[in-house]
mmCIF file of C-alpha atoms in Angstrom:
data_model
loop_
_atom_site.group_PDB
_atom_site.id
_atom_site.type_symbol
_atom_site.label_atom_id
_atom_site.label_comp_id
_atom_site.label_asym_id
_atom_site.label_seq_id
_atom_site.Cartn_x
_atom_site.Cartn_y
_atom_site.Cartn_z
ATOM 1 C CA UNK T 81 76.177 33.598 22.223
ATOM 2 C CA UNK T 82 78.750 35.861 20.008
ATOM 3 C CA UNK T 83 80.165 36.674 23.216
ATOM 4 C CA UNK T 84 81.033 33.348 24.562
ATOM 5 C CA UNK T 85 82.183 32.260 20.859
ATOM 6 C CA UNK T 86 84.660 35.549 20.830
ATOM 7 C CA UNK T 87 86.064 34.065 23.548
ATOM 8 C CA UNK T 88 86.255 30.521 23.088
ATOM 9 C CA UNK T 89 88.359 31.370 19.559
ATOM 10 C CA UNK T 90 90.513 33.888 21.503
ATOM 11 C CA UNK T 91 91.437 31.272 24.068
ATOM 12 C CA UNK T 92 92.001 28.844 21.042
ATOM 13 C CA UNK T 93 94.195 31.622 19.227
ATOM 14 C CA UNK T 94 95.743 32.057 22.308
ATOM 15 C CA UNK T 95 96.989 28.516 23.001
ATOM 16 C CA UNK T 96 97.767 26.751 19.603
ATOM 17 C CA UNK T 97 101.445 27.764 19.664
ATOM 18 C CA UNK T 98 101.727 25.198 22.558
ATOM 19 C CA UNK T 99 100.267 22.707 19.411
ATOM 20 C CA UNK T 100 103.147 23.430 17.305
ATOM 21 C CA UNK T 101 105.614 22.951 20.120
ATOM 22 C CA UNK T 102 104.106 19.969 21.601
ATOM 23 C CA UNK T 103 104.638 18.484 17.423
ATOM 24 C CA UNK T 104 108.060 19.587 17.419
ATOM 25 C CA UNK T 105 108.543 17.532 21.056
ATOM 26 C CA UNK T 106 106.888 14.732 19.794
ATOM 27 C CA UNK T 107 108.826 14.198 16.678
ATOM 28 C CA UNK T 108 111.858 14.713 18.372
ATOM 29 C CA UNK T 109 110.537 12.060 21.395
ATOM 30 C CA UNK T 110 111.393 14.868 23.892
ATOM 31 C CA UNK T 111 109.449 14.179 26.713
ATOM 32 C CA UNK T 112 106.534 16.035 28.448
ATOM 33 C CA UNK T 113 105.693 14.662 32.286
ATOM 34 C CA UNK T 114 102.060 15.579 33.263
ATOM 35 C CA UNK T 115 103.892 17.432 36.568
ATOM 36 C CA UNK T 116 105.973 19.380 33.571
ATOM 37 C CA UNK T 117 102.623 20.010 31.407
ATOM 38 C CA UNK T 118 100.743 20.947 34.665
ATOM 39 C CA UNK T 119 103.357 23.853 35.484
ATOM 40 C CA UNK T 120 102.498 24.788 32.022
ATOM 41 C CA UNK T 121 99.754 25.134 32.231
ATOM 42 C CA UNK T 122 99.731 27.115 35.796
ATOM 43 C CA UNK T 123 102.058 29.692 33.922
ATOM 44 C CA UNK T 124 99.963 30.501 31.387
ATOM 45 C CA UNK T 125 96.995 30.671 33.450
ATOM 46 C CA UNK T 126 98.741 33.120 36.044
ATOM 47 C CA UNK T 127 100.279 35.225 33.253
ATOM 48 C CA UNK T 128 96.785 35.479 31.475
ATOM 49 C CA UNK T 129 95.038 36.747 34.545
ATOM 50 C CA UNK T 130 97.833 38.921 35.959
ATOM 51 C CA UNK T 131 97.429 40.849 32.440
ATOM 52 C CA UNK T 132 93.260 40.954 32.351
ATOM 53 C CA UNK T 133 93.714 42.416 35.787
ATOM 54 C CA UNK T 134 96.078 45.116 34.726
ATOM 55 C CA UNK T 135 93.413 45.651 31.909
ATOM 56 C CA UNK T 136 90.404 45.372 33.978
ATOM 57 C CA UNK T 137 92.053 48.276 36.050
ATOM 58 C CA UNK T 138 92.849 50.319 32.330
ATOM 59 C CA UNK T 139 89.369 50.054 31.642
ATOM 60 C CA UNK T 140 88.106 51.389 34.549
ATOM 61 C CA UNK T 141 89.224 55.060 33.759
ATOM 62 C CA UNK T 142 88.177 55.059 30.284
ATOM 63 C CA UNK T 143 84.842 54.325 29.099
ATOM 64 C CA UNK T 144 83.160 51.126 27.284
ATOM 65 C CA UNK T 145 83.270 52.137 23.938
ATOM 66 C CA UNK T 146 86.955 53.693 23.963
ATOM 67 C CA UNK T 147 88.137 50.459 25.957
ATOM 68 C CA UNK T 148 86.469 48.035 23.304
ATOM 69 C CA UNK T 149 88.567 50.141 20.183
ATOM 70 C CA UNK T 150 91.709 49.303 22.812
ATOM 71 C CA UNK T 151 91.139 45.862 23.703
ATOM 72 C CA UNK T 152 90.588 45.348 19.609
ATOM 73 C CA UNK T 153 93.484 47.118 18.348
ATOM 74 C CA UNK T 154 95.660 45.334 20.545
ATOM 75 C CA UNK T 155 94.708 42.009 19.150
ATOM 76 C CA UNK T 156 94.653 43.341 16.039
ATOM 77 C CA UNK T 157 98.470 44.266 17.038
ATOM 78 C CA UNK T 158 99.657 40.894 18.642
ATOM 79 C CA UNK T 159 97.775 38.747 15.263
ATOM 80 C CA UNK T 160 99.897 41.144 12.581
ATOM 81 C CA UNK T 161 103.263 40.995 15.044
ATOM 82 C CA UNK T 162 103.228 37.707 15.050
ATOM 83 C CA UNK T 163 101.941 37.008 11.476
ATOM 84 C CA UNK T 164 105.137 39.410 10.566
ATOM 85 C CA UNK T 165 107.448 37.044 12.301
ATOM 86 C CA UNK T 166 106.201 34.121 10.594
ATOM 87 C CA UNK T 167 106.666 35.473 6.898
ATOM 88 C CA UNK T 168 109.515 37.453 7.205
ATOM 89 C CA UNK T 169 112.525 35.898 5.796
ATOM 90 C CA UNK T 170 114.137 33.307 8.158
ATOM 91 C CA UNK T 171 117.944 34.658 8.623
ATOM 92 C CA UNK T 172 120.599 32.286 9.555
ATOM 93 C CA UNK T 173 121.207 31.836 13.054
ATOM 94 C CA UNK T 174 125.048 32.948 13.809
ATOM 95 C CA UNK T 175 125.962 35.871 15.806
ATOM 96 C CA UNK T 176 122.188 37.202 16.210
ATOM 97 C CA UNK T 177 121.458 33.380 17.973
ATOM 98 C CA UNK T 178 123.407 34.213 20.762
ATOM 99 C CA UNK T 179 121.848 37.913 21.099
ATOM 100 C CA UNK T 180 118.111 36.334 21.104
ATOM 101 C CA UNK T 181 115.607 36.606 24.204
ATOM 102 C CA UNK T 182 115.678 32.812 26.155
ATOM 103 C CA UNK T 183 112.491 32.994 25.523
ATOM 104 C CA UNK T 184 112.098 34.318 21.740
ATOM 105 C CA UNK T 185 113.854 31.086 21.465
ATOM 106 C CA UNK T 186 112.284 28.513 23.225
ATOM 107 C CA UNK T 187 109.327 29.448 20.926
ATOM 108 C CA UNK T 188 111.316 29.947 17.713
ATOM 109 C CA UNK T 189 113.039 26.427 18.298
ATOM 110 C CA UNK T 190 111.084 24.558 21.257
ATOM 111 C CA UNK T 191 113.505 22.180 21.690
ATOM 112 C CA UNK T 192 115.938 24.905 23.319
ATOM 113 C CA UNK T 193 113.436 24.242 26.137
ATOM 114 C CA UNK T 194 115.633 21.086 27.045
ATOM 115 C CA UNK T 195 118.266 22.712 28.633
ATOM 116 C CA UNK T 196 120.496 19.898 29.769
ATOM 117 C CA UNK T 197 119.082 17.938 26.673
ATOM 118 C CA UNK T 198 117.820 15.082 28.717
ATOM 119 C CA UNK T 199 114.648 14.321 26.035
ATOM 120 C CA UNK T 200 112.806 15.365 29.157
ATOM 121 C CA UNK T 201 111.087 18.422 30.475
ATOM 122 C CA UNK T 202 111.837 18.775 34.165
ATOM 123 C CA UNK T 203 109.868 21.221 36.092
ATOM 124 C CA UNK T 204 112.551 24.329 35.803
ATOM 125 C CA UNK T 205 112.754 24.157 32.739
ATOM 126 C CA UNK T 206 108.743 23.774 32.110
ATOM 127 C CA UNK T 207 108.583 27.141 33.619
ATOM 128 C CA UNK T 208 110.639 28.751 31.180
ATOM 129 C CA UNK T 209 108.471 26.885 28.157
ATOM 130 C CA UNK T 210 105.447 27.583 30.302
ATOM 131 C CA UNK T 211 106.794 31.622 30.111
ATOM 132 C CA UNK T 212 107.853 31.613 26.890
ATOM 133 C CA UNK T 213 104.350 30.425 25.520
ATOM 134 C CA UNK T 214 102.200 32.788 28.131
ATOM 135 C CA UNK T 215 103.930 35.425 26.350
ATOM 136 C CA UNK T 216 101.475 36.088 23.422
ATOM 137 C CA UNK T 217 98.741 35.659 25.928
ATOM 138 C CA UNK T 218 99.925 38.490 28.073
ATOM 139 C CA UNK T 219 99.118 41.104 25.467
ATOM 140 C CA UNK T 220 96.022 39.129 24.433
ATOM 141 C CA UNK T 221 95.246 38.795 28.121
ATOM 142 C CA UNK T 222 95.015 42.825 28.415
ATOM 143 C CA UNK T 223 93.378 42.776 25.180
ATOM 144 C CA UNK T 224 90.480 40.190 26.297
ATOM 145 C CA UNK T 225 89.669 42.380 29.713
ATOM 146 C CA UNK T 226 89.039 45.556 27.815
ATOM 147 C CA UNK T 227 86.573 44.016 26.027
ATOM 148 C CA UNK T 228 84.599 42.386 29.071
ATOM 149 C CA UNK T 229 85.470 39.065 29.699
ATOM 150 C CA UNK T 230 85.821 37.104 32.995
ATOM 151 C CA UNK T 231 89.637 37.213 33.960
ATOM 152 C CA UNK T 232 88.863 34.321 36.071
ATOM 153 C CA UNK T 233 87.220 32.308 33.145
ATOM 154 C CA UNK T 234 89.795 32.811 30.534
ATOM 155 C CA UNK T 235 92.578 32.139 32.908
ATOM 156 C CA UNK T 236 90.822 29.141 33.625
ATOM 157 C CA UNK T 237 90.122 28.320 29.830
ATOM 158 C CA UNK T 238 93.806 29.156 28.556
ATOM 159 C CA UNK T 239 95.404 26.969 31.317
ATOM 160 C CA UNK T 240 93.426 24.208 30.322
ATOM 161 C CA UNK T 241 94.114 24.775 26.314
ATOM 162 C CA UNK T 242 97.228 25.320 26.825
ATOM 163 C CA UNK T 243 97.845 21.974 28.276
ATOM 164 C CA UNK T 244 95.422 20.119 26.327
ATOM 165 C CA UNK T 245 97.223 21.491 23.043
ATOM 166 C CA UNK T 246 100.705 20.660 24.270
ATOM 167 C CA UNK T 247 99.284 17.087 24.579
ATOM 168 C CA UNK T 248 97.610 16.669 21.606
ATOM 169 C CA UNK T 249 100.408 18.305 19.952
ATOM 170 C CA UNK T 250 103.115 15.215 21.356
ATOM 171 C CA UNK T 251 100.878 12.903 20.321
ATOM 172 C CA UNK T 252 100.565 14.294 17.078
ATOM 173 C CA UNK T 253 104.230 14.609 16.346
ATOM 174 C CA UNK T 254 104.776 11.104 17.138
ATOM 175 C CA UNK T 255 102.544 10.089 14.908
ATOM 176 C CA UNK T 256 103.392 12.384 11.875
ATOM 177 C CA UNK T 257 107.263 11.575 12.831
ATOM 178 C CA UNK T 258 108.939 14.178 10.045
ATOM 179 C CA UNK T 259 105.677 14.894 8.232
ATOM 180 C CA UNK T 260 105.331 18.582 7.373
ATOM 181 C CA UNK T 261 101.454 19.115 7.007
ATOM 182 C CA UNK T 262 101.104 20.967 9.956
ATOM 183 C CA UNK T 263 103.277 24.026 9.184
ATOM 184 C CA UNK T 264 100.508 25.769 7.457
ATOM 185 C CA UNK T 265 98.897 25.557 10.986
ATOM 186 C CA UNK T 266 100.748 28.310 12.203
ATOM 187 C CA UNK T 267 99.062 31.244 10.312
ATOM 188 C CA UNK T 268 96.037 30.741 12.297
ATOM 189 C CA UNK T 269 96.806 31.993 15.301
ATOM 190 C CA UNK T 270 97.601 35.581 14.246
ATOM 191 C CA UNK T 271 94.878 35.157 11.682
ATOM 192 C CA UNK T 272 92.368 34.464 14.564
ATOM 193 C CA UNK T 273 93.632 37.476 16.767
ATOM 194 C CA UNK T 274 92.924 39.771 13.755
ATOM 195 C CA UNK T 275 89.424 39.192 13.372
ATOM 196 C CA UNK T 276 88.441 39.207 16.541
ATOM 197 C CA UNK T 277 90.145 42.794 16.802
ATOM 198 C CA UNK T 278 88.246 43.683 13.813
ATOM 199 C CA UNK T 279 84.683 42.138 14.856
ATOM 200 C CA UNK T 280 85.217 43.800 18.640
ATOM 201 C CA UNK T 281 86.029 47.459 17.114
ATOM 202 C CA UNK T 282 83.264 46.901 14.666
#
């Protein structure tokens, strides 16, 4: 039963970033079509089991117990990187702006997502958000297969989260307009990563 709720919360930890974004699309009534939100959810499910396969394959020449301190530490890794980039002290975007990753972006400021700012996701430019938020889960994804589970399940799982969180996430953001309760929201994530390092190694 621990096992299965490990990974339900990693898969959650995994996805809510897609929340966040789909609040910042919603209050800015940038729209998500359900072919754009299903090629999100296709790239993070192919990213996530592209990585547990490279870890599955990791683990195989190391044993159990060394691959479960691994698989930990990386989470443990990914939930203090990306708590780190969430307290640190925002700079102002001049020169470095044009310098940053496409993707860093598109997950630092969703909206960047729109290319041709149309207020509408087409499907080029869902692969890109689809990328950009499969990018935590790639590390996670290597993470997750170290410590023994399914590839194919978790794939399956983070697709579906991923999507379902986007969703929810519009629809939230319309709602909420300029409301800014949800920002505490985004210290879960890493929060959630770090204990499940710590309660795998331990």
């Amino acid at each position: 039963m621990l096992f299965y709720t490990g990974l339900f919360l990693l898969v959650i930890a995994v996805s809510l970033d897609g929340f966040g974004v789909g609040v910042t699309y919603g209050m800015r009534k940038i729209i998500v079509p359900f072919n754009a939100l299903f090629i999100i959810m296709c790239c993070s499910g192919i990213i996530v089991l592209l990585a547990m396969t490279i870890g599955s394959l990791l683990s195989s020449f190391i044993s159990p117990d060394i691959a479960k301190i691994i698989g930990g530490s990386i989470l443990i890794f990914l939930g203090l990187f990306s708590l780190y980039n969430i307290v640190r002290p925002k700079r102002e975007n001049t020169s470095d702006e044009s310098n940053q990753n496409i993707l860093t972006a598109v997950l630092t400021t969703p909206d960047k997502a729109d290319l041709d700012q149309s207020g509408i996701i087409s499907a080029n430019e869902a692969v890109l958000l689809g990328a950009a938020l499969a990018l935590d889960a790639f590390g996670a994804g290597i993470g997750a297969s170290m410590l023994g589970y399914s590839p194919i399940l978790t794939a399956i799982l983070i697709a579906f989260m991923s999507g379902l969180f986007v969703f929810c996430g519009i629809r939230t953001g319309i709602l909420l307009s300029k409301n800014k309760q949800l920002q505490g929201m985004t210290f879960l994530p890493p929060i959630l990563l770090i204990a499940l390092g710590f309660f795998n190694i331990l």
